[in-house]
Coordinates of C-alpha atoms in Angstrom, one line a residue:
M766 CA 34.1 -24.7 -181.0
N767 CA 34.7 -26.7 -184.2
V768 CA 36.5 -30.0 -183.9
D769 CA 38.1 -31.6 -186.9
S770 CA 36.3 -34.8 -187.5
S771 CA 39.5 -36.4 -188.8
Y772 CA 41.4 -35.8 -185.6
N773 CA 42.0 -39.0 -183.7
P774 CA 43.0 -38.4 -180.0
N775 CA 44.3 -41.9 -179.7
A776 CA 46.8 -41.5 -182.5
S777 CA 50.4 -41.0 -181.3
F778 CA 52.1 -37.7 -182.1
S779 CA 54.7 -38.1 -184.8
T780 CA 56.9 -35.8 -186.9
P781 CA 57.8 -36.3 -190.5
S782 CA 60.9 -38.3 -190.6
S783 CA 63.8 -37.2 -192.7
P784 CA 65.9 -39.7 -194.6
D785 CA 69.1 -40.8 -192.7
P786 CA 72.1 -39.0 -194.1
V787 CA 74.5 -41.3 -195.9
G788 CA 77.8 -41.1 -194.0
K789 CA 81.3 -42.3 -194.9
P790 CA 82.0 -46.0 -194.3
Q791 CA 83.6 -46.7 -191.0
I792 CA 87.3 -47.4 -191.2
K793 CA 88.2 -51.1 -190.5
G794 CA 90.9 -53.6 -191.2
F795 CA 94.5 -52.5 -191.5
V796 CA 93.5 -48.8 -191.8
K797 CA 92.0 -48.9 -188.3
I798 CA 94.8 -51.0 -186.9
A799 CA 97.4 -48.5 -188.3
C800 CA 95.6 -45.6 -186.6
I801 CA 95.6 -47.4 -183.3
L802 CA 99.2 -48.5 -183.6
F803 CA 100.3 -44.9 -184.4
V804 CA 98.8 -43.8 -181.1
V805 CA 100.6 -46.7 -179.2
L806 CA 103.9 -46.1 -181.0
G807 CA 103.7 -42.4 -180.3
A808 CA 103.2 -43.0 -176.6
L809 CA 106.0 -45.6 -176.5
G810 CA 108.2 -43.1 -178.4
L811 CA 107.7 -40.4 -175.8
V812 CA 108.6 -42.9 -173.0
G813 CA 111.7 -43.9 -175.0
T814 CA 112.6 -40.2 -175.5
L815 CA 112.4 -39.7 -171.7
Q816 CA 114.6 -42.7 -171.1
A817 CA 117.1 -41.5 -173.7
I818 CA 117.3 -38.1 -171.9
V819 CA 117.9 -39.7 -168.6
S820 CA 120.6 -41.9 -170.0
M821 CA 122.4 -39.0 -171.6
V822 CA 122.2 -37.0 -168.3
L823 CA 123.7 -40.0 -166.5
V824 CA 126.5 -40.2 -169.1
L825 CA 127.4 -36.6 -168.6
F826 CA 128.1 -37.3 -164.9
M827 CA 130.1 -40.5 -165.5
D828 CA 133.5 -40.8 -164.1
E829 CA 136.2 -40.0 -166.7
K830 CA 137.8 -43.4 -166.0
Q831 CA 134.6 -45.3 -166.9
F832 CA 133.8 -46.3 -170.5
N833 CA 131.5 -43.7 -172.1
P834 CA 129.8 -45.0 -175.3
M835 CA 129.0 -41.4 -176.3
K836 CA 132.7 -40.8 -176.9
L837 CA 133.4 -43.8 -179.2
F838 CA 133.7 -41.4 -182.1
P839 CA 133.4 -37.7 -182.7
G840 CA 129.8 -36.5 -183.0
A841 CA 128.2 -39.6 -181.3
M842 CA 126.7 -37.6 -178.5
E843 CA 125.4 -34.9 -180.9
M844 CA 123.9 -37.6 -183.2
S845 CA 122.2 -39.3 -180.2
I846 CA 120.7 -36.0 -179.1
G847 CA 119.5 -35.3 -182.6
F848 CA 117.8 -38.7 -183.0
A849 CA 116.1 -38.3 -179.6
A850 CA 114.8 -34.8 -180.5
I851 CA 113.5 -36.1 -183.9
N852 CA 111.8 -39.1 -182.3
C853 CA 110.1 -36.9 -179.7
V854 CA 108.6 -34.7 -182.4
V855 CA 107.6 -37.7 -184.5
S856 CA 106.0 -39.4 -181.5
V857 CA 103.8 -36.4 -180.9
L858 CA 102.8 -36.3 -184.5
E859 CA 102.1 -40.0 -184.5
I860 CA 99.7 -39.6 -181.6
A861 CA 98.0 -36.7 -183.3
G862 CA 97.8 -38.6 -186.6
G863 CA 96.4 -41.7 -185.0
V864 CA 93.7 -39.9 -183.0
L865 CA 92.6 -37.8 -185.9
G866 CA 92.6 -40.9 -188.1
L867 CA 90.3 -42.7 -185.7
K868 CA 88.0 -39.7 -186.0
Q869 CA 88.2 -40.2 -189.8
K870 CA 89.8 -36.8 -190.4
R871 CA 91.7 -36.3 -193.6
S872 CA 94.4 -34.4 -191.7
G873 CA 95.0 -37.6 -189.7
A874 CA 95.3 -39.7 -192.8
N875 CA 97.7 -37.2 -194.3
L876 CA 99.8 -37.2 -191.1
I877 CA 100.0 -40.9 -191.0
R878 CA 101.1 -41.0 -194.7
F879 CA 103.7 -38.3 -194.2
I880 CA 105.1 -39.8 -191.0
S881 CA 105.3 -43.3 -192.5
G882 CA 107.3 -42.0 -195.5
F883 CA 109.6 -40.0 -193.2
M884 CA 110.1 -43.0 -190.8
L885 CA 111.2 -45.2 -193.7
V886 CA 114.3 -43.1 -194.0
L887 CA 114.8 -42.3 -190.3
K888 CA 114.5 -46.0 -189.2
V889 CA 117.3 -47.0 -191.6
A890 CA 119.6 -44.2 -190.5
E891 CA 118.9 -44.7 -186.8
T892 CA 119.4 -48.5 -187.0
V893 CA 122.7 -48.1 -188.8
F894 CA 123.9 -45.6 -186.2
V895 CA 122.8 -47.6 -183.2
S896 CA 124.2 -50.8 -184.6
I897 CA 127.6 -49.2 -185.3
L898 CA 127.6 -47.6 -181.9
N899 CA 126.8 -50.9 -180.1
Y900 CA 129.3 -52.9 -182.2
L901 CA 132.1 -50.5 -181.4
A902 CA 131.1 -50.6 -177.7
I903 CA 131.6 -54.4 -177.5
G904 CA 135.3 -54.4 -176.8
P905 CA 135.4 -51.5 -174.3
T906 CA 132.3 -52.9 -172.5
I907 CA 133.9 -56.3 -172.1
E908 CA 137.2 -54.7 -170.9
Q909 CA 135.3 -52.5 -168.4
T910 CA 133.2 -55.4 -167.1
M911 CA 136.1 -57.7 -166.7
K912 CA 137.9 -55.1 -164.6
N913 CA 134.9 -54.9 -162.2
L914 CA 134.5 -58.7 -161.9
P915 CA 136.5 -60.8 -159.4
P916 CA 139.2 -63.1 -160.8
Q917 CA 137.6 -66.0 -162.7
Q918 CA 138.1 -69.5 -161.6
A919 CA 140.1 -71.7 -164.0
N920 CA 137.0 -73.8 -164.8
G921 CA 134.6 -70.9 -164.8
P922 CA 132.8 -69.6 -167.9
D923 CA 134.5 -67.1 -170.2
M924 CA 132.6 -64.0 -169.2
G925 CA 134.1 -62.1 -172.1
M926 CA 132.5 -64.4 -174.6
V927 CA 129.2 -64.4 -172.7
I928 CA 129.1 -60.6 -172.8
Q929 CA 130.1 -60.5 -176.5
A930 CA 127.4 -63.0 -177.4
M931 CA 124.7 -61.0 -175.4
M932 CA 125.7 -57.8 -177.2
F933 CA 125.6 -59.4 -180.6
A934 CA 122.2 -60.8 -179.8
G935 CA 121.1 -57.3 -178.7
I936 CA 122.3 -55.9 -182.0
A937 CA 120.5 -58.6 -184.0
F938 CA 117.3 -58.1 -182.1
A939 CA 117.4 -54.3 -182.7
I940 CA 117.8 -54.9 -186.4
F941 CA 114.9 -57.4 -186.4
I942 CA 112.6 -54.9 -184.7
A943 CA 113.8 -52.2 -187.2
I944 CA 112.9 -54.5 -190.1
V945 CA 109.4 -55.1 -188.6
M946 CA 108.9 -51.4 -188.1
F947 CA 110.1 -50.7 -191.7
V948 CA 107.6 -53.1 -193.1
F949 CA 104.8 -51.5 -191.0
Y950 CA 105.6 -48.0 -192.1
L951 CA 106.0 -49.1 -195.7
S952 CA 102.6 -50.8 -195.6
S953 CA 101.0 -47.7 -193.9
F954 CA 102.6 -45.3 -196.5
L955 CA 101.3 -47.4 -199.4
T956 CA 97.8 -47.9 -197.9
F957 CA 97.3 -44.3 -196.9
S958 CA 98.5 -43.1 -200.4
K959 CA 95.5 -44.9 -202.0
Q960 CA 92.5 -42.8 -203.0
K961 CA 90.3 -45.7 -201.8
T962 CA 91.7 -45.3 -198.3
L963 CA 91.6 -41.5 -198.3
S964 CA 87.9 -41.5 -199.4
Q965 CA 87.1 -42.9 -195.9
F966 CA 88.3 -39.6 -194.4
S967 CA 86.8 -36.2 -194.6

């Protein structure tokens, strides 16, 4: 039997190594934060949709003598249902866009850009609607609450003013949150519209 004299039994077995493929750069910074926040916002949106459905069901079974905010003006109930349905669909798409974005899929980046542009319009419309609804509900809410409270003492606090201040604070807080969300969606739309950002997705 012939043995190759160049064979070294002590040499370790190795295979020719191929050069490492050059992959796309990992997403980082605001791009990664946006993808994560889209998943979080989508999950919170689904929870909010469930709460809205429960609230509307409870409103349907309210006593006719009680104040019903969905009857403040014609179409209020229909508009509330419409916003809830749209938010439910958007929430699902936000989760999908965020998850695909974290996997660096171009479809995820496109979803985030599309949803961000859509939400710029929806947030303004929804905030205006909710603010008007809450503003119109201040008077009836105070009246209904005062009927259910025991007679106030002469030196007691003016509960009507307290309730009014709380409701105005609630409206102001809702507008503040809407502004924050508007800035976030605007930043996301502009960021994911850049070719430099899209080049990180395949």
